[in-house]
XYZ file of C-alpha atoms in Angstrom:
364
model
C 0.000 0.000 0.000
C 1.542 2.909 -1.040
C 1.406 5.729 1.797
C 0.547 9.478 0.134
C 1.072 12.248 1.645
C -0.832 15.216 1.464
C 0.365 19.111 1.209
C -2.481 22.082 0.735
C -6.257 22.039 2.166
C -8.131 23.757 0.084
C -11.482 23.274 -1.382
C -9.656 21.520 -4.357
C -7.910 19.330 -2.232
C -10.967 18.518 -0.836
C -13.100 17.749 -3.730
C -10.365 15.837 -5.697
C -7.329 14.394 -4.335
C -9.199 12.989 -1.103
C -12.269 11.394 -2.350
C -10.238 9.614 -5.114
C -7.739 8.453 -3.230
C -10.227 7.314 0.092
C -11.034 4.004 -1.648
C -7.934 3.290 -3.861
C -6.763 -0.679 -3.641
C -3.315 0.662 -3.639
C -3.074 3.578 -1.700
C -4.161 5.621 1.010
C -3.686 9.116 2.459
C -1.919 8.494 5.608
C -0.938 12.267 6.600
C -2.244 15.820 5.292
C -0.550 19.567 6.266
C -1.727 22.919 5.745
C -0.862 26.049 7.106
C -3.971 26.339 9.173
C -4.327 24.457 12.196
C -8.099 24.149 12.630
C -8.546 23.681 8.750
C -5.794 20.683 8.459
C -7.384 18.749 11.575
C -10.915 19.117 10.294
C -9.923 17.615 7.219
C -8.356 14.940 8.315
C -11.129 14.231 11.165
C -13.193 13.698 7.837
C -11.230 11.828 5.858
C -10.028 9.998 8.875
C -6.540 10.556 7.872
C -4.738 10.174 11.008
C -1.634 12.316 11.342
C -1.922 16.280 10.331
C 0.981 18.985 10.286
C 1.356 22.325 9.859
C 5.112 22.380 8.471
C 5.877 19.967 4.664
C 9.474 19.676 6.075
C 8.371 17.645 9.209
C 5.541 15.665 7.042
C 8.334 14.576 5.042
C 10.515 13.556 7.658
C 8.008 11.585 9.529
C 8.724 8.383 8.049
C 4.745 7.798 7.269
C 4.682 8.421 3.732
C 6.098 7.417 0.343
C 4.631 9.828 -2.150
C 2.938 13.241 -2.130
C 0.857 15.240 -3.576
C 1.672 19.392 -3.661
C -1.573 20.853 -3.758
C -0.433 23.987 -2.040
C -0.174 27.616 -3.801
C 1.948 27.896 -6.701
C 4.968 29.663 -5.076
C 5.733 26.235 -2.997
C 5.671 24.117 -5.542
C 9.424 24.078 -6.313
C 10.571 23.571 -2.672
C 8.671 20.886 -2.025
C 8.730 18.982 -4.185
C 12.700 19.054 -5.004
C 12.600 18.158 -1.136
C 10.248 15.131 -1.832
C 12.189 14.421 -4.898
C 15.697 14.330 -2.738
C 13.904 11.812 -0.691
C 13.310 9.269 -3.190
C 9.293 9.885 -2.823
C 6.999 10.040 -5.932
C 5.439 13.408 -6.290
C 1.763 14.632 -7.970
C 2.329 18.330 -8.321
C -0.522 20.775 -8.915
C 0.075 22.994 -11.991
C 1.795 25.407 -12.811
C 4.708 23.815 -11.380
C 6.581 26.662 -10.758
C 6.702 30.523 -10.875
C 9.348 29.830 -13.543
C 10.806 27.927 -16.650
C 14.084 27.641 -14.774
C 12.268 26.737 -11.456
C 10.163 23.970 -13.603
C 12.721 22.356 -15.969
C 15.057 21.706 -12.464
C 12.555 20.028 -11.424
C 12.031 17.983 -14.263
C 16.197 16.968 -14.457
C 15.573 16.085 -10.941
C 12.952 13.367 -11.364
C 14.495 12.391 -14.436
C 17.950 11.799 -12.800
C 16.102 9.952 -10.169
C 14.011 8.069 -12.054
C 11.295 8.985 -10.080
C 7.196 8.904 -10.645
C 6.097 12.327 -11.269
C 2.861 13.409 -12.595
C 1.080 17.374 -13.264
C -2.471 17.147 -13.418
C -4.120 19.095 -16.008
C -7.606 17.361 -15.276
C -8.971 18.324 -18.724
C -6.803 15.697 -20.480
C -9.204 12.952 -18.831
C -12.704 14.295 -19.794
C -14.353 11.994 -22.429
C -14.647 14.158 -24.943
C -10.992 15.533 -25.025
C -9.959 11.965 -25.157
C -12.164 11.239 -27.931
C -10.627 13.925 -29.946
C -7.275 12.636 -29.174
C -8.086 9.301 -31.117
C -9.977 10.845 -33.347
C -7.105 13.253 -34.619
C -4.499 10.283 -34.141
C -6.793 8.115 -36.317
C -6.703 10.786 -39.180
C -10.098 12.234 -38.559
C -8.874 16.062 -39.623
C -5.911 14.805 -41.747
C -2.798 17.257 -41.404
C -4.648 20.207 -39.061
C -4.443 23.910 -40.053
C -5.653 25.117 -37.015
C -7.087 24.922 -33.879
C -9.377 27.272 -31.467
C -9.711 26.547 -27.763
C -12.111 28.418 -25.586
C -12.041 28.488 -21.926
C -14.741 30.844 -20.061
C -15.953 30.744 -16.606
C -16.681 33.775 -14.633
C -14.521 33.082 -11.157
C -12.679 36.077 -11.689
C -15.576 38.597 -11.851
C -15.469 38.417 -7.920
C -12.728 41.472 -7.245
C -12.035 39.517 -3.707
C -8.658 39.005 -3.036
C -7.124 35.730 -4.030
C -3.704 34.456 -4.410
C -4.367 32.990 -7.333
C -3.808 36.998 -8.620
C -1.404 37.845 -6.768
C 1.970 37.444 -8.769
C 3.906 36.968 -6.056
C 2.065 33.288 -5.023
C 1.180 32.582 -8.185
C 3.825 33.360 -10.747
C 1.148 35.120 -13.058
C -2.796 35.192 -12.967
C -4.949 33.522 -15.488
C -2.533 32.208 -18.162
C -0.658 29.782 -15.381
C -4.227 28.934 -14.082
C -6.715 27.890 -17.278
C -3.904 28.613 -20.398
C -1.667 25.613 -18.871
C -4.640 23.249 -19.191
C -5.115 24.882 -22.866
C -1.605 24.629 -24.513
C -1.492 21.189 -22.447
C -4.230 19.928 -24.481
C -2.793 22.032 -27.291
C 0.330 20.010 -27.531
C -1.147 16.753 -26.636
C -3.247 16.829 -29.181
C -1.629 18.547 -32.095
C 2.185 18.487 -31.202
C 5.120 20.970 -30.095
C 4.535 24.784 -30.252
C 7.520 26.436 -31.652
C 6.419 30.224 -30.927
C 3.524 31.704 -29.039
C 2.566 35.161 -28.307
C -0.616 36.711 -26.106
C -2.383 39.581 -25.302
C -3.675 39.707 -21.791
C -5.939 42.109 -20.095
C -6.654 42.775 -16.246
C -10.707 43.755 -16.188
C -11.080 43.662 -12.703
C -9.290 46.005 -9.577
C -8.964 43.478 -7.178
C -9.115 43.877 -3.292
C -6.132 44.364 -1.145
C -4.385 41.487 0.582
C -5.576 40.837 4.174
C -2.917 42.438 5.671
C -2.872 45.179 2.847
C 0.491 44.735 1.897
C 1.071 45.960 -1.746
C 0.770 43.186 -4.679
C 0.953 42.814 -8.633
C -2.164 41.979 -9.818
C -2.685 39.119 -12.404
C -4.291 38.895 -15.550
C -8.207 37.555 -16.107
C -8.341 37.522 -19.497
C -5.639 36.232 -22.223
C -5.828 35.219 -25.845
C -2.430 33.103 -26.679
C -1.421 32.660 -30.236
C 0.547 29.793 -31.083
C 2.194 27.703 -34.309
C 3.102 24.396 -34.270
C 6.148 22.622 -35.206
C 3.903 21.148 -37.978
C 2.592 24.447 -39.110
C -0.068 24.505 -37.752
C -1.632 27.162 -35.918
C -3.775 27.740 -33.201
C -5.779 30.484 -31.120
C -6.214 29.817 -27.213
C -8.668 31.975 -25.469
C -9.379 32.229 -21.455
C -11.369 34.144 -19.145
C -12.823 34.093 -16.141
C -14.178 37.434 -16.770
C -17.562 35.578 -18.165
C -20.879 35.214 -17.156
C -21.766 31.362 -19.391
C -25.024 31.470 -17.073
C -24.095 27.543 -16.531
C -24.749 26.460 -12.613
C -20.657 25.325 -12.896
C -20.244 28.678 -14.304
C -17.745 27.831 -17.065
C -17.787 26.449 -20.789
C -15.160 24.854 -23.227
C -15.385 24.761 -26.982
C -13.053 23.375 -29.235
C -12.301 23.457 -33.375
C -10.271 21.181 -35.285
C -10.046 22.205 -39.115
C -7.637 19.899 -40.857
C -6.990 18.698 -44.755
C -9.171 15.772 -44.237
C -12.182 16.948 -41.924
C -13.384 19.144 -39.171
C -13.948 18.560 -35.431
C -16.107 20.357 -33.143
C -16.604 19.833 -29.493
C -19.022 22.168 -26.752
C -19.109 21.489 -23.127
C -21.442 23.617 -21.104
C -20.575 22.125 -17.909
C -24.553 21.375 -17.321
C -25.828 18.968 -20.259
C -24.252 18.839 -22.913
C -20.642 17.230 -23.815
C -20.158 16.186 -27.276
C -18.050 15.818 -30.360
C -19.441 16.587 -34.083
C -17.402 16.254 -37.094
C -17.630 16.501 -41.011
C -14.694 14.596 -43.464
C -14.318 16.647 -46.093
C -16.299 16.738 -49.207
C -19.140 15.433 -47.044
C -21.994 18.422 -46.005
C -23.481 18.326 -42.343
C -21.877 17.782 -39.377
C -23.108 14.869 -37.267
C -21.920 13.795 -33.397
C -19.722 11.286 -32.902
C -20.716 9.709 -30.174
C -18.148 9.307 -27.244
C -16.886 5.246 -27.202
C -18.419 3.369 -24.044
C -14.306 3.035 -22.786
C -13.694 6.585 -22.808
C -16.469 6.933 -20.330
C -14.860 4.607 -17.883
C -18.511 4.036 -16.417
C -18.871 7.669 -15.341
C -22.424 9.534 -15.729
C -23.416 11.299 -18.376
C -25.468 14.374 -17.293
C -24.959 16.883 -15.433
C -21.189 17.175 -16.364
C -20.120 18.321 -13.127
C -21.018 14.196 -12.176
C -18.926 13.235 -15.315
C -16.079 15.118 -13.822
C -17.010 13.771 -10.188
C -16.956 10.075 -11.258
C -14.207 10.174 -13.569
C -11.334 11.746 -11.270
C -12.740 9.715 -7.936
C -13.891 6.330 -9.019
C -11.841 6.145 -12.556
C -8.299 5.239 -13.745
C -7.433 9.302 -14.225
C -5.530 11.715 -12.482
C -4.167 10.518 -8.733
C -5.712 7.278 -9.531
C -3.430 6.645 -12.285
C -0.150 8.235 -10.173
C -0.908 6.143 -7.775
C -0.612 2.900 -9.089
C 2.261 4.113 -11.489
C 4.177 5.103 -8.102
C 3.292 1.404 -6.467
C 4.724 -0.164 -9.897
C 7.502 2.663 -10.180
C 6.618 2.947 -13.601
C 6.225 6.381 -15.938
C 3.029 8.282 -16.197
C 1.831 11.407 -17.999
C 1.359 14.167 -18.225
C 4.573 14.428 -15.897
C 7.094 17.074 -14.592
C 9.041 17.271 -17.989
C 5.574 18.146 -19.366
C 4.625 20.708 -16.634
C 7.962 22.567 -17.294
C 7.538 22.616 -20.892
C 4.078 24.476 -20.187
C 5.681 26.573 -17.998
C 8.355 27.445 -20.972
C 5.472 27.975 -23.108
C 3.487 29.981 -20.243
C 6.636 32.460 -19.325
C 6.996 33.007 -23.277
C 3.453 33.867 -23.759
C 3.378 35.910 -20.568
C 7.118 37.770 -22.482
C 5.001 38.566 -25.322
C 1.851 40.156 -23.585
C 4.181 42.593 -21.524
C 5.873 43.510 -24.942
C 3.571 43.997 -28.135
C 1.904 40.440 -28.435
C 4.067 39.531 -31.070
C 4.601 35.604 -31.163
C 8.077 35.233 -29.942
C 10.185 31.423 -30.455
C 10.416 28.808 -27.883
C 13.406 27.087 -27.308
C 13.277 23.115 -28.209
């Protein structure tokens, strides 16, 4: 049984890592640790996780785990986990990895040199319908692709409350680390390496001060990244949380696939609908494809938010997966040498929108 530890308490944590991992055959959560006291020991009364800390240094010193996950704010994510990594422990780390490129790609070398069981979670990559489009475009569905649009809107950021997640400092950057890493993820899964990206990102909101009204940068809510492919392809990647879908999840996702051979289309509304349509070419109408019964991995259907539910806490996805790739000390993906090539990707982009937007080259 392999013993997880578990770093960060916050709703997240809450509604992913521990109900998927509460049930696992081959792990368990055997210690959690937050920076709040009274918020770490409820959790683990709950989960009925037994030992809680306040400090990651003495949670991986304790000698009562052999993995963990780094669900904490973005500006810990480096520390800990090179710590984890320099004690031999498999590590899930939330994404972005890093507040840098450097930060990141040291991180990868580590686990690389150590041959150790790393994984970044950018959840998307396990939703039916983004699967489905990766065998569709791997099974020639579009041909060679010309281009590809990604939408991401949800409407989180229309609250000007203060949050880390917008506070550079914590969180490396605002919206482009938070929703464009699960775009040019998917981006690059499905349609290969970028080779230059550029942005244009826009602050809507004046956000609150800190608590303790200390002075902070504030980070974008809004970004439209540019990118071209190694293959020549190009693609536009669009996020907000500026956006009011009127959904009860509050966000949406569209994506289009235009390609020599055909055309892909995919909506999810986060309420009822999930679905891919295509056309080959030559042919007039588009028509769903339906999602394939293994792709569903016996998850619900409708609403979406109980796709998402069953697939991360009851599926092989996500921890799940890590988990029993860490017990078999075999590779996984996405892992840390993907998160730090997002993160080259995201400091490039984030280059370009401080400049004039122009897309600017990405090192191999």
């Amino acid at each position: 049984m392999l013993r997880v530890g578990l770093v960060g308490t916050s709703w997240w944590a809450d509604a992913m890592y521990l109900p998927a991992l509460a049930d696992h055959p081959r792990g368990a959560i055997t210690a959690i640790c937050g920076r709040d006291p009274e918020r770490t020991l409820d959790a683990a009364d709950r989960w009925g996780i037994e030992h809680a800390f306040t400090d990651w240094t003495e949670l991986l010193d304790s000698g009562l785990i052999d993995a963990v996950i780094v669900a904490s704010p973005n500006n810990t994510h480096h520390d800990i986990t090179m710590a984890a990594m320099e004690r031999d422990m498999a590590v899930l780390c939330e994404k972005p990895v890093a507040l840098t490129a450097a930060e990141a790609e040291a991180m990868a070398e580590a686990a690389a040199a150590r041959g150790l069981v790393t994984m970044v979670p950018f959840t998307y990559r396990w939703m039916p319908t983004h699967q489905w489009i990766k065998e569709l475009i791997d099974d020639g569905y579009v041909g060679r692709p010309y281009h590809l649009t990604l939408r991401y809107f949800a409407g989180f950021a229309r609250d000007p409350a203060y949050s880390w997640r917008f506070d550079v400092e914590h969180s490396g950057g605002g919206l482009l680390g938070d929703l464009g890493s699960h775009c040019l993820h998917l981006a690059r899964w499905w349609l290969g390496e970028v080779s230059a990206i550029g942005a244009l990102s826009t602050t809507f909101v004046d956000r609150d001060p800190r608590p303790d009204s200390t002075p902070y940068v504030q980070g974008e809510d809004a970004s439209t990244i540019t990118v071209r492919f190694d293959s020549g392809a190009v693609g536009t990647l669009q996020v907000s949380a500026m956006c009011w879908e009127g959904t009860p999840f509050g966000q949406t996702q569209d994506v289009e696939i235009h390609g020599s051979d055909g055309t892909l289309y995919a909506v999810n509304d986060w309420d009822s609908v999930q679905e891919v349509r295509g056309v080959r070419a030559g042919e007039l109408g588009l028509r769903v494809l339906p999602v394939p019964e293994h792709l569903w991995q016996g998850a619900r259907r409708s609403p979406v938010p109980d796709t998402y539910r069953d697939i991360f806490r009851r599926s092989d996805a996500m921890a799940r997966t890590w988990v029993d790739a860490a017990a078999d000390r075999r590779p996984c993906q996405p892992d840390l040498a993907e998160g730090a090539r997002v993160q080259r990707l995201l400091e490039t982009a984030a280059e370009s929108a401080r400049a004039d937007s122009r897309l600017l080259p990405v090192a191999p």
